[in-house]
């Protein structure tokens, strides 16, 4: 081998090996930021200000992609390495310290001290991106998009949010000029300040949007009466009950705070042994709701394939889809036949796109959903059928390649001709699920609206105090403040038809979430219950006034 040939071979290897390694490890996005000495003792996967267990990547279609986010620290510099499948641009969503993201004077401080933020779509490059700068860029973009979409550009009260946005833009520009696109200590500080100002602006804008939707008097000259007031039926508020716990205290509170009662159908509790059903507990709640409380009943989900919700004996059919399909059909027929005369709305399926236990293909997910919807439609043709996608941000798809993003699943059902009437989403905030502020919540609802179907919030919830699993969780006051803000936002959104709180009373162990009820374990009302009652009273009064005005106009 000549010297020239050897050099060419070595050169080819030098060029190819990094590409092979890049292909093997996956494509990469990198971010850098600085951290201080007090963050050195942060838990693994954290740097005092970021939480990689809540990190995931989103592609340009809004789908969560299989990815892995790691954190390395070296001499005061933190490096986030985001490994993903494919080389397309992606956006990083990650939990960050609330004080770093929102500043010291936040309009609505994030409970628990953590909030999920997101970057814009970014292409791959060798140089790392400035972490705080990219988070601020996404917030500024979100504000401008929603300002136009919500029709608030010419609103006379938009000046305060715009002032905050101008501040954020100025800080962002300074950080960009000083760092020249690269993270430095000064640009890091300015980027963090820009993010806080942009978050403040987004919260003010979302609050203005909520007021315009729920308080017609706040709209100058009645210019912007929301479709909730003009064209839609009344928003209803309900609560989920625990079938295993029926008592007078809960029934009295439900009569005060709920327009409807949601009775869950947990397969593992209804049929713990194959072929042996036990309906006593669910019968008791439904009989009370229909005969005594005179409340509509929402029943389901008929099918929920999450681990722990399905009976143990069903798992033996994991690799036999035809038998699994037959079992699902028989179960759905049993449930719907029994409760069709007492149910006003069915939740057909829930959590199917998460696909954590049976590892179904996309076609099989659609097929099982279609099957349950068809059984309900055949046995109860005039009822409303909801398909619940459960976790609307879809972060589960980052670590589970068998899963599918929630809105992709919903659109897939619609395109496949599955005849469901409405979409269900669960909005639950805690340390494990992450906290999103009102602006990101409103953005998610706008995405759901693209399906052109009513949206039911099938499970709204947050914890009221710390627990063993969440030592830095929310307080009762934070739970109350959050439920008031969130209800006002949900009521203002034209697609939201109903809201259902996750559980009436704290239990041990909890059915849904530790300390997530409206009553504590002693049966005492929490501040959140008082806020819910107050908001429901205001809503009822507003609709009563609307009905009166319509009657006068008709006369």
Coordinates of N, CA and C in Angstrom, one line a residue, residues 323-432:
X323 N -58.5 -12.8 20.4 CA -59.2 -13.1 21.7 C -59.3 -11.9 22.5
X324 N -58.3 -11.0 22.5 CA -58.4 -9.8 23.3 C -59.6 -8.9 22.8
X325 N -59.7 -8.9 21.5 CA -60.8 -8.1 20.8 C -62.2 -8.7 21.3
X326 N -62.3 -10.0 21.3 CA -63.5 -10.6 21.8 C -63.8 -10.3 23.2
X327 N -62.8 -10.3 24.1 CA -63.0 -10.0 25.5 C -63.4 -8.6 25.7
X328 N -62.8 -7.7 24.9 CA -63.2 -6.2 25.0 C -64.7 -6.1 24.5
X329 N -65.1 -6.8 23.5 CA -66.4 -6.7 23.0 C -67.4 -7.1 24.0
X330 N -67.2 -8.3 24.6 CA -68.1 -8.8 25.6 C -68.2 -7.9 26.9
X331 N -67.0 -7.4 27.3 CA -67.0 -6.5 28.4 C -67.8 -5.2 28.1
X332 N -67.6 -4.6 27.0 CA -68.3 -3.4 26.6 C -69.8 -3.6 26.5
X333 N -70.2 -4.8 26.0 CA -71.6 -5.1 25.9 C -72.2 -5.3 27.2
X334 N -71.5 -5.9 28.2 CA -72.0 -6.1 29.5 C -72.2 -4.7 30.2
X335 N -71.3 -3.8 30.1 CA -71.3 -2.5 30.8 C -72.5 -1.7 30.2
X336 N -72.5 -1.5 28.9 CA -73.4 -0.7 28.3 C -74.9 -1.2 28.4
X337 N -75.1 -2.5 28.3 CA -76.4 -3.0 28.5 C -76.9 -2.7 29.9
X338 N -76.1 -2.8 30.9 CA -76.5 -2.6 32.3 C -76.8 -1.1 32.5
X339 N -76.1 -0.2 32.0 CA -76.2 1.2 32.4 C -76.7 2.2 31.3
X340 N -77.2 1.7 30.2 CA -77.6 2.5 29.1 C -78.8 3.4 29.5
X341 N -79.7 2.9 30.4 CA -80.9 3.7 30.8 C -80.6 4.8 31.8
X342 N -79.4 4.8 32.4 CA -79.1 5.8 33.4 C -78.0 6.7 33.0
X343 N -77.3 6.5 31.8 CA -76.2 7.2 31.4 C -76.5 8.3 30.4
X344 N -76.0 9.5 30.6 CA -76.3 10.6 29.7 C -75.1 10.7 28.7
X345 N -73.9 10.4 29.1 CA -72.8 10.4 28.2 C -71.8 9.3 28.6
X346 N -71.3 8.6 27.5 CA -70.3 7.6 27.7 C -68.9 8.0 27.4
X347 N -67.9 7.7 28.3 CA -66.5 7.8 27.9 C -66.2 6.4 27.4
X348 N -66.0 6.3 26.1 CA -65.8 5.0 25.5 C -64.4 4.4 25.8
X349 N -63.4 5.1 25.6 CA -62.0 4.6 25.8 C -61.2 5.7 26.5
X350 N -60.1 5.3 27.1 CA -59.2 6.3 27.7 C -57.8 5.7 27.7
X351 N -56.8 6.5 27.5 CA -55.4 6.1 27.6 C -54.9 5.1 26.6
X352 N -55.7 4.9 25.5 CA -55.3 3.9 24.5 C -54.0 4.3 23.8
X353 N -53.8 5.6 23.5 CA -52.5 5.9 22.8 C -51.3 5.8 23.6
X354 N -51.4 5.7 25.0 CA -50.3 5.5 25.8 C -49.7 4.1 25.6
X355 N -50.5 3.1 25.4 CA -50.1 1.8 24.9 C -49.0 1.2 25.8
X356 N -49.1 1.2 27.1 CA -48.0 0.8 28.0 C -48.1 -0.7 28.4
X357 N -49.1 -1.4 28.1 CA -49.2 -2.8 28.6 C -49.4 -3.8 27.5
X358 N -50.2 -3.5 26.5 CA -50.5 -4.5 25.5 C -49.7 -4.3 24.2
X359 N -49.0 -3.2 24.0 CA -48.1 -3.0 22.9 C -48.8 -3.2 21.5
X360 N -49.9 -2.5 21.3 CA -50.7 -2.6 20.1 C -50.1 -1.8 19.0
X361 N -50.4 -2.2 17.8 CA -50.0 -1.4 16.6 C -51.0 -0.3 16.5
X362 N -50.7 0.7 15.7 CA -51.7 1.8 15.5 C -53.0 1.3 15.0
X363 N -53.0 0.4 14.1 CA -54.3 -0.1 13.5 C -55.1 -0.8 14.6
X364 N -54.4 -1.5 15.5 CA -55.2 -2.2 16.5 C -55.7 -1.3 17.6
X365 N -55.0 -0.2 17.9 CA -55.5 0.8 18.8 C -56.8 1.4 18.2
X366 N -56.8 1.7 16.9 CA -58.0 2.3 16.2 C -59.1 1.2 16.2
X367 N -58.8 0.0 16.0 CA -59.8 -1.1 15.9 C -60.5 -1.3 17.2
X368 N -59.7 -1.3 18.4 CA -60.4 -1.5 19.7 C -61.2 -0.3 20.0
X369 N -60.8 0.9 19.7 CA -61.6 2.1 19.9 C -62.9 2.1 19.1
X370 N -62.7 1.7 17.8 CA -63.9 1.6 17.0 C -64.9 0.6 17.5
X371 N -64.4 -0.5 18.0 CA -65.2 -1.6 18.5 C -66.1 -1.1 19.7
X372 N -65.4 -0.5 20.7 CA -66.2 0.0 21.8 C -67.2 1.1 21.4
X373 N -66.8 2.0 20.6 CA -67.7 3.0 20.1 C -68.9 2.4 19.4
X374 N -68.7 1.4 18.6 CA -69.8 0.7 17.8 C -70.7 0.0 18.8
X375 N -70.2 -0.7 19.8 CA -71.1 -1.3 20.8 C -72.0 -0.3 21.5
X376 N -71.4 0.8 21.9 CA -72.2 1.8 22.6 C -73.2 2.4 21.7
X377 N -72.8 2.7 20.4 CA -73.7 3.3 19.4 C -74.9 2.3 19.1
X378 N -74.6 1.1 19.1 CA -75.7 0.1 18.8 C -76.7 -0.1 19.9
X379 N -76.2 -0.1 21.2 CA -77.0 -0.3 22.3 C -77.6 0.9 22.9
X380 N -77.0 2.1 22.6 CA -77.5 3.3 23.2 C -77.3 4.4 22.1
X381 N -78.1 4.4 21.1 CA -77.9 5.2 19.9 C -77.9 6.7 20.0
X382 N -78.7 7.2 21.0 CA -78.9 8.6 21.1 C -78.0 9.3 22.1
X383 N -77.0 8.6 22.7 CA -76.2 9.2 23.7 C -74.9 9.8 23.1
X384 N -74.3 10.7 23.9 CA -73.0 11.3 23.4 C -71.9 10.3 23.8
X385 N -70.9 10.2 22.9 CA -69.8 9.3 23.1 C -68.5 10.1 23.1
X386 N -67.7 10.0 24.1 CA -66.4 10.7 24.3 C -65.3 9.7 24.2
X387 N -64.2 10.1 23.4 CA -63.0 9.3 23.4 C -62.0 10.2 24.2
X388 N -61.4 9.6 25.2 CA -60.5 10.3 26.1 C -59.0 10.0 25.7
X389 N -58.3 11.0 25.4 CA -56.8 10.8 25.1 C -56.0 10.8 26.3
X390 N -56.6 11.2 27.4 CA -55.9 11.2 28.8 C -54.8 12.3 28.9
X391 N -53.6 12.0 28.5 CA -52.5 13.0 28.8 C -52.2 13.8 27.5
X392 N -52.8 15.0 27.4 CA -52.8 15.7 26.2 C -51.5 16.2 25.7
X393 N -50.5 16.3 26.5 CA -49.1 16.8 26.1 C -48.3 15.6 25.5
X394 N -48.7 14.4 25.9 CA -48.1 13.2 25.2 C -46.7 12.9 25.6
X395 N -46.1 13.4 26.7 CA -44.7 13.2 27.0 C -44.3 11.7 27.2
X396 N -45.3 10.8 27.4 CA -45.0 9.4 27.5 C -44.4 8.8 26.2
X397 N -44.7 9.5 25.1 CA -44.1 8.9 23.8 C -42.6 9.1 23.7
X398 N -42.0 9.9 24.5 CA -40.6 10.0 24.5 C -39.8 8.7 24.8
X399 N -40.4 8.0 25.8 CA -39.7 6.8 26.3 C -40.4 5.5 25.8
X400 N -41.6 5.6 25.1 CA -42.3 4.4 24.7 C -42.5 4.5 23.2
X401 N -41.8 3.8 22.4 CA -41.9 3.9 21.0 C -43.1 3.2 20.5
X402 N -43.8 2.4 21.3 CA -45.1 1.8 20.9 C -46.3 2.7 21.0
X403 N -46.1 3.9 21.7 CA -47.2 4.8 21.9 C -47.4 5.7 20.7
X404 N -48.4 6.5 20.8 CA -48.7 7.5 19.7 C -49.1 8.8 20.4
X405 N -48.7 9.9 19.8 CA -49.1 11.2 20.4 C -50.6 11.4 20.4
X406 N -51.2 12.0 21.4 CA -52.6 12.0 21.6 C -53.4 12.6 20.5
X407 N -53.0 13.7 19.9 CA -53.8 14.4 18.9 C -53.6 13.6 17.6
X408 N -52.4 13.0 17.4 CA -52.3 12.1 16.2 C -53.3 11.0 16.2
X409 N -53.4 10.4 17.4 CA -54.4 9.3 17.6 C -55.9 9.8 17.4
X410 N -56.2 11.0 17.9 CA -57.5 11.6 17.7 C -57.8 11.8 16.2
X411 N -56.9 12.4 15.5 CA -57.1 12.7 14.1 C -57.1 11.3 13.3
X412 N -56.4 10.4 13.7 CA -56.4 9.0 13.1 C -57.8 8.4 13.2
X413 N -58.4 8.6 14.4 CA -59.8 8.0 14.6 C -60.7 8.7 13.7
X414 N -60.6 10.1 13.6 CA -61.6 10.8 12.8 C -61.4 10.4 11.3
X415 N -60.2 10.3 10.8 CA -59.9 9.9 9.4 C -60.3 8.5 9.1
X416 N -60.4 7.6 10.2 CA -60.7 6.2 10.0 C -62.2 6.0 10.1
X417 N -63.0 7.1 10.3 CA -64.4 7.0 10.4 C -65.0 6.5 11.7
X418 N -64.2 6.6 12.8 CA -64.8 6.2 14.1 C -65.8 7.3 14.5
X419 N -67.0 6.9 14.8 CA -68.1 7.8 15.1 C -68.2 8.3 16.5
X420 N -67.2 9.0 17.0 CA -67.2 9.6 18.3 C -67.7 11.0 18.3
X421 N -68.3 11.5 19.3 CA -68.9 12.8 19.3 C -68.0 13.9 19.9
X422 N -67.2 13.6 20.9 CA -66.4 14.6 21.6 C -65.1 14.0 22.0
X423 N -64.2 14.9 22.4 CA -62.8 14.5 22.8 C -62.7 14.8 24.3
X424 N -62.0 13.8 25.0 CA -61.8 14.0 26.4 C -60.3 14.2 26.6
X425 N -59.9 15.1 27.6 CA -58.5 15.3 28.0 C -58.5 15.3 29.5
X426 N -57.4 14.9 30.0 CA -57.2 15.0 31.5 C -56.1 16.1 31.8
X427 N -56.5 17.0 32.6 CA -55.5 18.1 33.0 C -55.2 17.9 34.5
X428 N -54.2 17.2 34.7 CA -53.7 16.9 36.1 C -52.3 17.5 36.3
X429 N -52.1 18.3 37.3 CA -50.8 18.9 37.5 C -50.2 18.4 38.8
X430 N -49.0 17.9 38.8 CA -48.2 17.6 40.0 C -46.8 17.4 39.6
X431 N -46.0 17.0 40.5 CA -44.5 16.8 40.3 C -44.3 15.8 39.2
X432 N -45.0 14.7 39.2 CA -44.7 13.6 38.2 C -45.2 14.0 36.8

